[in-house]
Amino acid sequence: MIWILLALLVFIFQIGTILILEFRKPSKTVAWLLILFIFPIVGFIMYYFLAQEYRHRKTVRRRNVVAEEMRLQALRRCKMVHRPAELGTGEFSHQERLFRLLSGMSTSPITACNQTEVLTNGEATYASILEAIEGAKHHVHVEYYTIRNDRIGNKLKDALIRKAKQGVEVRVIYDGVGSYELHGSYVRELREAGIQTQCFLAPRLALFDKRINYRDHRKIVVVDGRIGFVGGINIGDEYLGGNPKLGFWRDTHLRIEGDAVYFLQDVFLKDWWFTAKERLSDPAYLPEHNCAGDEQVQIISSGPDSLADAILECVFAAVSVAKRRIWITTPYFIPDGSILMALRTAALSGVDVRLIIPYVADSKLVLRASLSYVEDLLAVGVRIYRYRKGFVHAKVIIIDDIMASVGTANMDMRSFFSNFELNALLFSQKAIKRLEEDFQDDLSVCEELSLSVFERRPRRAKAGEVLARMLSPLL
């Protein structure tokens, strides 16, 4: 009897701890309580190692001080947008509130001197990145969630080694979980060629330091501080259709020249300091350049080390001001409650809200969680499409004709709250038009979901969606 009482007290203590520490995030609380009820002791151990709040640590606060010094160097070099009328078309001149939010919320300003190229799918992206690396004169900075020791991974390795032997500075950051299959021999070859490498939160150390849940999901390449790349594509043959389960891989990346590259570089330099504890302050990393374009671009970074959830706030604000359309492509749709409400409200107000999600998924649990939101959104007029040609991994948002977003962040709570992410906001009509054309092309190979048909899905599927949605804040 006494053992039952003790077990009950321990269980109550575990519940109380989660309720007290997670009271600000009800959905996350429910997910952890579900795990605790299913696995009473194991669930609490998982919570202890995975759920610690990241941003209050002293090392993170120190990182933010160093980051501010680097940011000031970038600000002195760039041309900034100071009024909403300077953005895109005259349509943005009426978005004073959105402009103030974008100007004030991020460590990166809206830059005025850029030239961008939308890169559709892996072939175009890898060709452009390898071409830029071949032309490097001073440095190449590479940061990826996933780097694989496969055909394209070896092409990248060979290109980096070749430049290092020519005297170019080469640095590589890879995520400890996303690149867990990366062979030690791959990294060793890089280091033997003089390339500096860093693993972002290696799993063993991160587990015992209670940071395993926080991953570097960014994809950055910066060449000579003048050319930058960001988007959804990692380094792996699956992005070229090499995964037989997923087939054709649909993705979107972005090539940037101009002032915005300073802030891609700024993010990389901060992450390098965090992983290597080496401060890179050579002015050559932020070189003067001749402005070749007039496109406006803003780099938005977010992560658990920041007091603000910058990408979430940006998406919410943009969705809230839309008057005509909100077009979204995302592989994982597990929205925060505020985003879900904003999309519902927009659709009910007559805005053309369209969402492309996968038909074939790389994670069945995440797909089930995504499908749990479909019925509610269809009921208020959101048009939802499932991509049938292969696997869609692009992360794109188009708001009216005023702005678009391309980057690493999915429309899910992991990207909004737990991962280190990076998006580029685009305001030029050229870039928005190109993304619109890609979206229309994708619709041609999608199946549009019907509310009347979707409601008739099996009860077993509905039950799986309910369970997946309850766990979704942790996915």
Short mmCIF file of C-alpha atoms in Angstrom, two decimals:
data_model
loop_
_atom_site.label_atom_id
_atom_site.label_comp_id
_atom_site.label_asym_id
_atom_site.label_seq_id
_atom_site.Cartn_x
_atom_site.Cartn_y
_atom_site.Cartn_z
CA MET A 1 0.00 0.00 0.00
CA ILE A 2 2.78 2.41 0.91
CA TRP A 3 4.49 1.75 -2.44
CA ILE A 4 1.32 2.69 -4.29
CA LEU A 5 1.10 5.90 -2.26
CA LEU A 6 4.74 6.76 -2.98
CA ALA A 7 4.27 6.05 -6.69
CA LEU A 8 1.20 8.28 -6.71
CA LEU A 9 3.11 11.10 -5.00
CA VAL A 10 5.96 10.81 -7.51
CA PHE A 11 3.47 10.88 -10.37
CA ILE A 12 1.72 13.95 -8.92
CA PHE A 13 5.12 15.63 -8.52
CA GLN A 14 5.93 14.97 -12.18
CA ILE A 15 2.58 16.36 -13.32
CA GLY A 16 2.98 19.42 -11.12
CA THR A 17 6.49 20.11 -12.42
CA ILE A 18 5.34 20.07 -16.03
CA LEU A 19 2.28 22.23 -15.27
CA ILE A 20 4.37 24.83 -13.45
CA LEU A 21 7.20 25.01 -15.99
CA GLU A 22 5.09 24.87 -19.14
CA PHE A 23 2.06 26.94 -18.14
CA ARG A 24 2.82 29.53 -20.84
CA LYS A 25 2.49 26.91 -23.62
CA PRO A 26 -0.73 24.89 -23.12
CA SER A 27 -0.32 22.76 -26.26
CA LYS A 28 3.17 21.73 -25.20
CA THR A 29 1.88 20.97 -21.70
CA VAL A 30 -0.79 18.65 -23.09
CA ALA A 31 1.77 16.82 -25.24
CA TRP A 32 4.13 16.20 -22.34
CA LEU A 33 1.29 15.14 -20.02
CA LEU A 34 0.15 12.62 -22.64
CA ILE A 35 3.66 11.16 -22.81
CA LEU A 36 3.83 11.13 -19.01
CA PHE A 37 0.55 9.22 -18.72
CA ILE A 38 1.69 6.65 -21.26
CA PHE A 39 5.26 6.35 -19.91
CA PRO A 40 5.16 7.63 -16.29
CA ILE A 41 8.88 7.54 -15.42
CA VAL A 42 10.42 7.47 -18.88
CA GLY A 43 8.25 10.41 -19.95
CA PHE A 44 9.57 12.59 -17.12
CA ILE A 45 13.18 11.65 -17.92
CA MET A 46 12.52 12.63 -21.53
CA TYR A 47 11.05 15.90 -20.35
CA TYR A 48 14.10 16.61 -18.17
CA PHE A 49 16.53 16.15 -21.05
CA LEU A 50 14.47 17.61 -23.91
CA ALA A 51 12.33 20.44 -22.58
CA GLN A 52 14.66 22.82 -20.74
CA GLU A 53 14.22 26.42 -21.82
CA TYR A 54 17.25 27.36 -23.87
CA ARG A 55 17.26 31.12 -24.06
CA HIS A 56 17.93 31.96 -20.41
CA ARG A 57 21.41 30.44 -20.27
CA LYS A 58 24.43 32.66 -19.61
CA THR A 59 26.30 31.34 -22.65
CA VAL A 60 23.38 32.34 -24.84
CA ARG A 61 23.20 35.82 -23.31
CA ARG A 62 26.92 36.24 -23.93
CA ARG A 63 26.41 35.09 -27.50
CA ASN A 64 23.82 37.81 -27.99
CA VAL A 65 26.32 40.48 -26.86
CA VAL A 66 28.88 39.25 -29.38
CA ALA A 67 26.17 39.07 -32.04
CA GLU A 68 25.30 42.74 -31.54
CA GLU A 69 28.90 43.78 -32.22
CA MET A 70 28.92 41.79 -35.46
CA ARG A 71 25.56 43.20 -36.50
CA LEU A 72 26.76 46.78 -36.13
CA GLN A 73 29.58 46.11 -38.57
CA ALA A 74 27.05 44.86 -41.14
CA LEU A 75 24.74 47.84 -40.58
CA ARG A 76 27.50 50.31 -41.40
CA ARG A 77 28.01 48.67 -44.81
CA CYS A 78 24.46 48.37 -46.14
CA LYS A 79 21.82 50.59 -47.68
CA MET A 80 18.56 50.33 -45.73
CA VAL A 81 14.91 50.92 -46.56
CA HIS A 82 13.49 53.65 -44.34
CA ARG A 83 9.90 54.07 -45.59
CA PRO A 84 7.22 51.59 -46.70
CA ALA A 85 6.77 53.47 -49.97
CA GLU A 86 10.28 52.36 -50.98
CA LEU A 87 9.22 48.70 -50.99
CA GLY A 88 8.08 46.90 -54.13
CA THR A 89 5.00 48.62 -55.51
CA GLY A 90 2.89 51.37 -54.05
CA GLU A 91 0.72 48.69 -52.44
CA PHE A 92 3.14 48.45 -49.50
CA SER A 93 2.86 52.19 -48.81
CA HIS A 94 -0.37 51.45 -46.92
CA GLN A 95 1.28 48.86 -44.67
CA GLU A 96 2.82 51.17 -42.10
CA ARG A 97 2.21 48.78 -39.19
CA LEU A 98 3.74 45.80 -40.98
CA PHE A 99 6.71 47.92 -42.02
CA ARG A 100 7.32 49.10 -38.45
CA LEU A 101 7.16 45.54 -37.19
CA LEU A 102 9.60 44.23 -39.80
CA SER A 103 11.95 47.15 -39.24
CA GLY A 104 11.92 46.82 -35.48
CA MET A 105 11.64 43.11 -34.76
CA SER A 106 14.70 41.67 -36.46
CA THR A 107 18.44 42.01 -36.06
CA SER A 108 18.52 42.49 -39.85
CA PRO A 109 17.11 45.58 -41.57
CA ILE A 110 15.29 45.64 -44.88
CA THR A 111 18.15 46.11 -47.32
CA ALA A 112 17.70 48.03 -50.57
CA CYS A 113 20.55 46.92 -52.82
CA ASN A 114 20.16 43.28 -53.89
CA GLN A 115 19.84 40.97 -56.83
CA THR A 116 18.09 37.63 -56.29
CA GLU A 117 17.51 34.45 -58.24
CA VAL A 118 14.88 31.88 -57.29
CA LEU A 119 16.34 28.39 -57.70
CA THR A 120 13.74 25.68 -58.26
CA ASN A 121 14.80 22.19 -57.11
CA GLY A 122 18.13 20.58 -56.35
CA GLU A 123 19.74 20.56 -59.79
CA ALA A 124 19.61 24.33 -60.24
CA THR A 125 20.57 24.97 -56.62
CA TYR A 126 23.62 22.73 -56.53
CA ALA A 127 24.85 23.99 -59.90
CA SER A 128 24.64 27.59 -58.72
CA ILE A 129 26.31 26.88 -55.36
CA LEU A 130 29.18 24.92 -56.89
CA GLU A 131 29.71 27.63 -59.50
CA ALA A 132 29.92 30.29 -56.78
CA ILE A 133 32.35 28.19 -54.73
CA GLU A 134 34.60 27.71 -57.78
CA GLY A 135 34.85 31.50 -58.08
CA ALA A 136 35.75 32.10 -54.42
CA LYS A 137 38.81 34.28 -53.78
CA HIS A 138 38.87 34.85 -50.01
CA HIS A 139 36.46 32.58 -48.09
CA VAL A 140 33.63 30.07 -48.32
CA HIS A 141 31.29 29.63 -45.34
CA VAL A 142 28.94 26.64 -45.35
CA GLU A 143 26.26 25.76 -42.77
CA TYR A 144 23.75 22.92 -43.18
CA TYR A 145 21.37 20.89 -41.10
CA THR A 146 22.16 17.80 -43.20
CA ILE A 147 25.31 16.92 -45.11
CA ARG A 148 25.51 13.41 -46.52
CA ASN A 149 28.45 11.34 -47.67
CA ASP A 150 26.87 10.61 -51.05
CA ARG A 151 27.30 11.76 -54.63
CA ILE A 152 26.38 15.42 -54.19
CA GLY A 153 27.98 15.47 -50.74
CA ASN A 154 31.26 14.36 -52.29
CA LYS A 155 30.95 16.94 -55.04
CA LEU A 156 30.68 19.63 -52.39
CA LYS A 157 33.58 18.13 -50.43
CA ASP A 158 35.81 18.04 -53.51
CA ALA A 159 34.95 21.64 -54.39
CA LEU A 160 35.72 22.85 -50.85
CA ILE A 161 39.00 20.92 -50.69
CA ARG A 162 40.03 22.33 -54.05
CA LYS A 163 39.44 25.90 -52.88
CA ALA A 164 41.20 25.29 -49.55
CA LYS A 165 44.30 24.08 -51.41
CA GLN A 166 44.21 27.33 -53.38
CA GLY A 167 44.47 29.29 -50.12
CA VAL A 168 40.78 30.17 -49.71
CA GLU A 169 39.47 30.10 -46.12
CA VAL A 170 36.80 27.42 -45.82
CA ARG A 171 34.58 26.83 -42.79
CA VAL A 172 31.80 24.27 -42.42
CA ILE A 173 29.11 23.91 -39.73
CA TYR A 174 26.87 20.83 -39.70
CA ASP A 175 24.14 19.89 -37.26
CA GLY A 176 24.85 16.99 -34.92
CA VAL A 177 21.44 15.36 -35.37
CA GLY A 178 20.64 16.30 -38.96
CA SER A 179 24.06 15.02 -40.08
CA TYR A 180 24.28 12.08 -37.67
CA GLU A 181 24.97 9.69 -40.58
CA LEU A 182 27.90 11.77 -41.84
CA HIS A 183 31.01 9.57 -41.78
CA GLY A 184 33.95 10.61 -39.68
CA SER A 185 36.15 10.05 -42.74
CA TYR A 186 34.27 12.80 -44.59
CA VAL A 187 35.00 15.35 -41.87
CA ARG A 188 38.56 14.10 -41.53
CA GLU A 189 39.23 14.67 -45.24
CA LEU A 190 37.98 18.24 -44.90
CA ARG A 191 40.20 18.93 -41.90
CA GLU A 192 43.26 17.37 -43.50
CA ALA A 193 42.82 19.80 -46.39
CA GLY A 194 42.88 22.74 -43.98
CA ILE A 195 39.12 23.25 -43.77
CA GLN A 196 37.76 24.20 -40.36
CA THR A 197 34.68 22.21 -39.34
CA GLN A 198 32.30 22.44 -36.40
CA CYS A 199 29.46 20.19 -35.28
CA PHE A 200 26.48 22.14 -33.96
CA LEU A 201 25.43 20.58 -30.63
CA ALA A 202 26.81 17.05 -31.02
CA PRO A 203 24.12 14.61 -29.78
CA ARG A 204 25.98 13.14 -26.78
CA LEU A 205 27.03 16.47 -25.35
CA ALA A 206 23.69 18.09 -26.18
CA LEU A 207 21.76 15.30 -24.46
CA PHE A 208 23.53 15.66 -21.12
CA ASP A 209 23.50 19.45 -21.46
CA LYS A 210 19.73 19.21 -22.08
CA ARG A 211 19.92 20.85 -25.52
CA ILE A 212 19.31 17.85 -27.80
CA ASN A 213 15.89 19.25 -28.80
CA TYR A 214 17.39 22.43 -30.27
CA ARG A 215 18.75 21.93 -33.78
CA ASP A 216 20.50 24.08 -36.36
CA HIS A 217 18.04 23.82 -39.24
CA ARG A 218 19.70 26.62 -41.25
CA LYS A 219 21.09 26.22 -44.77
CA ILE A 220 23.66 28.92 -45.52
CA VAL A 221 26.42 29.34 -48.07
CA VAL A 222 28.35 32.62 -48.21
CA VAL A 223 31.10 33.16 -50.78
CA ASP A 224 33.51 36.08 -50.30
CA GLY A 225 30.82 37.98 -48.40
CA ARG A 226 29.22 38.88 -51.75
CA ILE A 227 27.12 35.87 -52.81
CA GLY A 228 24.78 34.04 -50.46
CA PHE A 229 22.35 31.13 -50.58
CA VAL A 230 19.42 30.23 -48.32
CA GLY A 231 16.38 27.99 -48.66
CA GLY A 232 15.06 24.50 -48.09
CA ILE A 233 17.76 22.37 -49.71
CA ASN A 234 20.37 20.47 -47.68
CA ILE A 235 23.25 18.43 -49.09
CA GLY A 236 22.05 14.97 -50.08
CA ASP A 237 21.10 12.90 -53.10
CA GLU A 238 17.47 12.77 -51.98
CA TYR A 239 17.20 16.43 -53.07
CA LEU A 240 17.98 15.18 -56.58
CA GLY A 241 15.28 12.50 -56.41
CA GLY A 242 17.63 9.85 -55.06
CA ASN A 243 15.26 8.55 -52.37
CA PRO A 244 13.14 5.75 -53.94
CA LYS A 245 10.44 6.14 -51.30
CA LEU A 246 9.94 9.88 -51.87
CA GLY A 247 10.81 10.07 -55.56
CA PHE A 248 10.95 13.50 -57.19
CA TRP A 249 11.94 16.16 -54.64
CA ARG A 250 10.33 19.59 -55.09
CA ASP A 251 12.14 22.40 -53.29
CA THR A 252 12.98 26.11 -53.44
CA HIS A 253 16.24 27.90 -52.74
CA LEU A 254 17.47 31.47 -53.21
CA ARG A 255 20.69 33.03 -54.51
CA ILE A 256 21.38 36.57 -53.29
CA GLU A 257 23.95 39.18 -54.21
CA GLY A 258 24.06 42.49 -52.36
CA ASP A 259 23.49 43.96 -48.92
CA ALA A 260 21.38 41.08 -47.59
CA VAL A 261 24.44 38.82 -47.85
CA TYR A 262 25.98 40.82 -44.99
CA PHE A 263 23.24 39.47 -42.75
CA LEU A 264 23.54 35.90 -43.99
CA GLN A 265 27.20 36.29 -43.09
CA ASP A 266 26.26 37.80 -39.74
CA VAL A 267 24.20 34.71 -38.88
CA PHE A 268 27.03 32.40 -39.91
CA LEU A 269 29.60 34.36 -37.87
CA LYS A 270 27.38 34.14 -34.79
CA ASP A 271 26.93 30.41 -35.26
CA TRP A 272 30.68 30.01 -35.77
CA TRP A 273 31.38 31.82 -32.52
CA PHE A 274 28.81 29.61 -30.79
CA THR A 275 30.31 26.37 -32.06
CA ALA A 276 34.03 27.21 -32.34
CA LYS A 277 34.28 30.00 -29.71
CA GLU A 278 36.26 31.91 -32.35
CA ARG A 279 35.36 35.49 -33.12
CA LEU A 280 35.85 36.33 -36.81
CA SER A 281 36.21 40.09 -37.17
CA ASP A 282 38.21 40.56 -40.38
CA PRO A 283 36.51 43.33 -42.46
CA ALA A 284 37.02 41.07 -45.49
CA TYR A 285 34.06 39.00 -44.30
CA LEU A 286 31.83 42.05 -44.87
CA PRO A 287 33.37 43.59 -48.02
CA GLU A 288 32.27 46.68 -49.88
CA HIS A 289 30.46 45.80 -53.10
CA ASN A 290 29.07 47.55 -56.13
CA CYS A 291 25.30 47.41 -55.89
CA ALA A 292 24.11 45.52 -58.95
CA GLY A 293 20.39 45.42 -58.18
CA ASP A 294 17.56 47.34 -56.58
CA GLU A 295 15.60 44.49 -54.98
CA GLN A 296 14.68 44.79 -51.32
CA VAL A 297 15.46 41.78 -49.11
CA GLN A 298 15.32 41.18 -45.38
CA ILE A 299 16.97 38.26 -43.59
CA ILE A 300 14.96 37.00 -40.62
CA SER A 301 16.68 34.64 -38.21
CA SER A 302 15.13 33.00 -35.20
CA GLY A 303 15.98 30.42 -32.61
CA PRO A 304 15.63 29.42 -28.98
CA ASP A 305 18.52 31.78 -28.11
CA SER A 306 16.37 34.81 -28.94
CA LEU A 307 13.82 36.43 -26.64
CA ALA A 308 11.50 36.97 -29.62
CA ASP A 309 10.03 34.37 -31.98
CA ALA A 310 10.89 36.50 -35.02
CA ILE A 311 9.77 34.19 -37.83
CA LEU A 312 6.49 33.33 -36.11
CA GLU A 313 5.76 37.02 -35.51
CA CYS A 314 6.65 37.88 -39.09
CA VAL A 315 4.38 35.17 -40.54
CA PHE A 316 1.50 36.14 -38.26
CA ALA A 317 1.80 39.84 -39.13
CA ALA A 318 1.99 39.16 -42.88
CA VAL A 319 -0.99 36.79 -42.86
CA SER A 320 -2.99 39.30 -40.81
CA VAL A 321 -2.58 42.14 -43.32
CA ALA A 322 -3.32 40.10 -46.47
CA LYS A 323 -6.19 41.48 -48.52
CA ARG A 324 -6.26 39.25 -51.62
CA ARG A 325 -4.16 36.10 -51.25
CA ILE A 326 -2.11 33.96 -48.91
CA TRP A 327 -0.36 31.15 -50.77
CA ILE A 328 1.72 28.73 -48.70
CA THR A 329 3.82 25.71 -49.57
CA THR A 330 5.18 23.70 -46.66
CA PRO A 331 6.17 20.07 -46.06
CA TYR A 332 5.09 20.18 -42.41
CA PHE A 333 1.95 22.05 -41.37
CA ILE A 334 1.59 22.11 -37.59
CA PRO A 335 0.71 25.76 -36.95
CA ASP A 336 0.79 27.69 -33.73
CA GLY A 337 -2.69 28.65 -32.52
CA SER A 338 -2.19 32.27 -33.57
CA ILE A 339 -1.27 31.29 -37.14
CA LEU A 340 -4.23 28.92 -37.36
CA MET A 341 -6.61 31.65 -36.24
CA ALA A 342 -5.07 34.18 -38.63
CA LEU A 343 -5.54 31.79 -41.58
CA ARG A 344 -9.13 31.02 -40.58
CA THR A 345 -9.95 34.70 -40.19
CA ALA A 346 -8.39 35.56 -43.54
CA ALA A 347 -10.36 32.85 -45.34
CA LEU A 348 -13.61 33.90 -43.68
CA SER A 349 -12.87 37.48 -44.78
CA GLY A 350 -12.69 36.44 -48.43
CA VAL A 351 -8.91 36.21 -48.83
CA ASP A 352 -7.73 33.53 -51.27
CA VAL A 353 -5.94 31.19 -48.86
CA ARG A 354 -4.22 28.20 -50.49
CA LEU A 355 -2.00 25.60 -48.90
CA ILE A 356 0.16 22.96 -50.60
CA ILE A 357 1.25 20.03 -48.42
CA PRO A 358 2.73 16.63 -49.32
CA TYR A 359 0.87 13.53 -50.43
CA VAL A 360 3.96 11.36 -49.95
CA ALA A 361 5.57 12.11 -46.59
CA ASP A 362 8.99 11.55 -45.08
CA SER A 363 7.29 11.30 -41.67
CA LYS A 364 3.88 9.64 -41.35
CA LEU A 365 3.39 10.96 -37.82
CA VAL A 366 4.00 14.56 -38.91
CA LEU A 367 1.72 14.10 -41.94
CA ARG A 368 -1.07 12.80 -39.70
CA ALA A 369 -0.63 15.83 -37.47
CA SER A 370 -0.83 18.11 -40.51
CA LEU A 371 -4.00 16.39 -41.74
CA SER A 372 -5.65 16.98 -38.36
CA TYR A 373 -5.98 20.67 -39.29
CA VAL A 374 -7.41 20.10 -42.76
CA GLU A 375 -11.10 19.62 -41.98
CA ASP A 376 -11.31 22.77 -39.87
CA LEU A 377 -9.59 24.87 -42.54
CA LEU A 378 -11.60 23.45 -45.44
CA ALA A 379 -14.77 24.33 -43.56
CA VAL A 380 -13.92 28.05 -43.55
CA GLY A 381 -12.88 28.20 -47.21
CA VAL A 382 -9.15 27.48 -47.21
CA ARG A 383 -8.18 25.57 -50.36
CA ILE A 384 -5.79 22.71 -49.57
CA TYR A 385 -3.80 20.73 -52.11
CA ARG A 386 -1.67 17.60 -51.76
CA TYR A 387 1.38 17.40 -54.00
CA ARG A 388 1.32 14.19 -56.07
CA LYS A 389 4.44 14.36 -58.25
CA GLY A 390 6.80 13.36 -55.42
CA PHE A 391 7.70 15.00 -52.12
CA VAL A 392 7.27 18.75 -51.69
CA HIS A 393 9.81 20.28 -49.28
CA ALA A 394 9.67 23.96 -50.35
CA LYS A 395 8.99 26.55 -47.66
CA VAL A 396 7.35 29.47 -49.46
CA ILE A 397 4.77 32.08 -48.46
CA ILE A 398 3.29 34.67 -50.85
CA ILE A 399 1.25 37.56 -49.43
CA ASP A 400 -0.74 39.57 -52.01
CA ASP A 401 1.84 41.28 -54.26
CA ILE A 402 3.62 42.94 -51.36
CA MET A 403 6.01 40.26 -50.07
CA ALA A 404 7.09 36.65 -50.15
CA SER A 405 9.21 34.43 -47.93
CA VAL A 406 11.72 31.71 -48.87
CA GLY A 407 13.78 29.97 -46.24
CA THR A 408 14.38 27.09 -43.90
CA ALA A 409 11.41 27.42 -41.54
CA ASN A 410 8.43 25.10 -41.91
CA MET A 411 4.92 26.08 -40.86
CA ASP A 412 5.26 24.12 -37.66
CA MET A 413 5.91 24.72 -33.99
CA ARG A 414 9.37 23.13 -34.10
CA SER A 415 10.52 25.74 -36.61
CA PHE A 416 8.75 28.56 -34.77
CA PHE A 417 10.06 27.76 -31.27
CA SER A 418 12.81 25.12 -31.12
CA ASN A 419 15.02 25.21 -34.22
CA PHE A 420 17.57 27.75 -35.37
CA GLU A 421 15.99 28.96 -38.63
CA LEU A 422 16.57 31.53 -41.37
CA ASN A 423 14.16 33.07 -43.89
CA ALA A 424 14.57 35.70 -46.59
CA LEU A 425 11.72 38.15 -47.14
CA LEU A 426 11.41 39.37 -50.73
CA PHE A 427 9.60 42.54 -51.76
CA SER A 428 10.41 42.89 -55.48
CA GLN A 429 7.75 42.09 -58.06
CA LYS A 430 10.21 40.02 -60.08
CA ALA A 431 10.87 37.60 -57.23
CA ILE A 432 7.22 37.42 -56.17
CA LYS A 433 6.13 36.75 -59.75
CA ARG A 434 8.64 33.92 -60.12
CA LEU A 435 7.46 32.28 -56.90
CA GLU A 436 3.86 32.70 -58.06
CA GLU A 437 4.68 30.89 -61.32
CA ASP A 438 6.28 28.01 -59.40
CA PHE A 439 3.22 27.81 -57.13
CA GLN A 440 0.89 27.64 -60.13
CA ASP A 441 3.06 24.91 -61.69
CA ASP A 442 2.88 22.93 -58.46
CA LEU A 443 -0.91 23.23 -58.36
CA SER A 444 -1.05 21.46 -61.74
CA VAL A 445 0.33 18.27 -60.15
CA CYS A 446 -1.68 18.52 -56.94
CA GLU A 447 -4.92 16.93 -55.79
CA GLU A 448 -7.29 19.46 -54.24
CA LEU A 449 -9.02 18.20 -51.11
CA SER A 450 -12.80 18.34 -50.85
CA LEU A 451 -14.47 18.81 -47.47
CA SER A 452 -17.28 16.36 -48.26
CA VAL A 453 -14.79 13.66 -49.28
CA PHE A 454 -12.28 14.35 -46.52
CA GLU A 455 -14.97 14.09 -43.85
CA ARG A 456 -15.61 10.48 -44.92
CA ARG A 457 -12.09 9.27 -44.14
CA PRO A 458 -11.92 6.18 -41.88
CA ARG A 459 -12.32 6.53 -38.13
CA ARG A 460 -8.92 4.93 -37.65
CA ALA A 461 -7.36 7.76 -39.67
CA LYS A 462 -9.21 10.34 -37.57
CA ALA A 463 -8.02 8.72 -34.35
CA GLY A 464 -4.42 8.71 -35.60
CA GLU A 465 -4.73 12.40 -36.47
CA VAL A 466 -6.02 13.23 -32.98
CA LEU A 467 -3.09 11.43 -31.33
CA ALA A 468 -0.55 12.98 -33.71
CA ARG A 469 -2.00 16.46 -33.09
CA MET A 470 -1.71 16.03 -29.33
CA LEU A 471 1.96 15.12 -29.75
CA SER A 472 2.58 17.70 -32.49
CA PRO A 473 4.12 20.42 -30.27
CA LEU A 474 7.04 18.03 -29.70
CA LEU A 475 7.48 16.82 -33.31
#
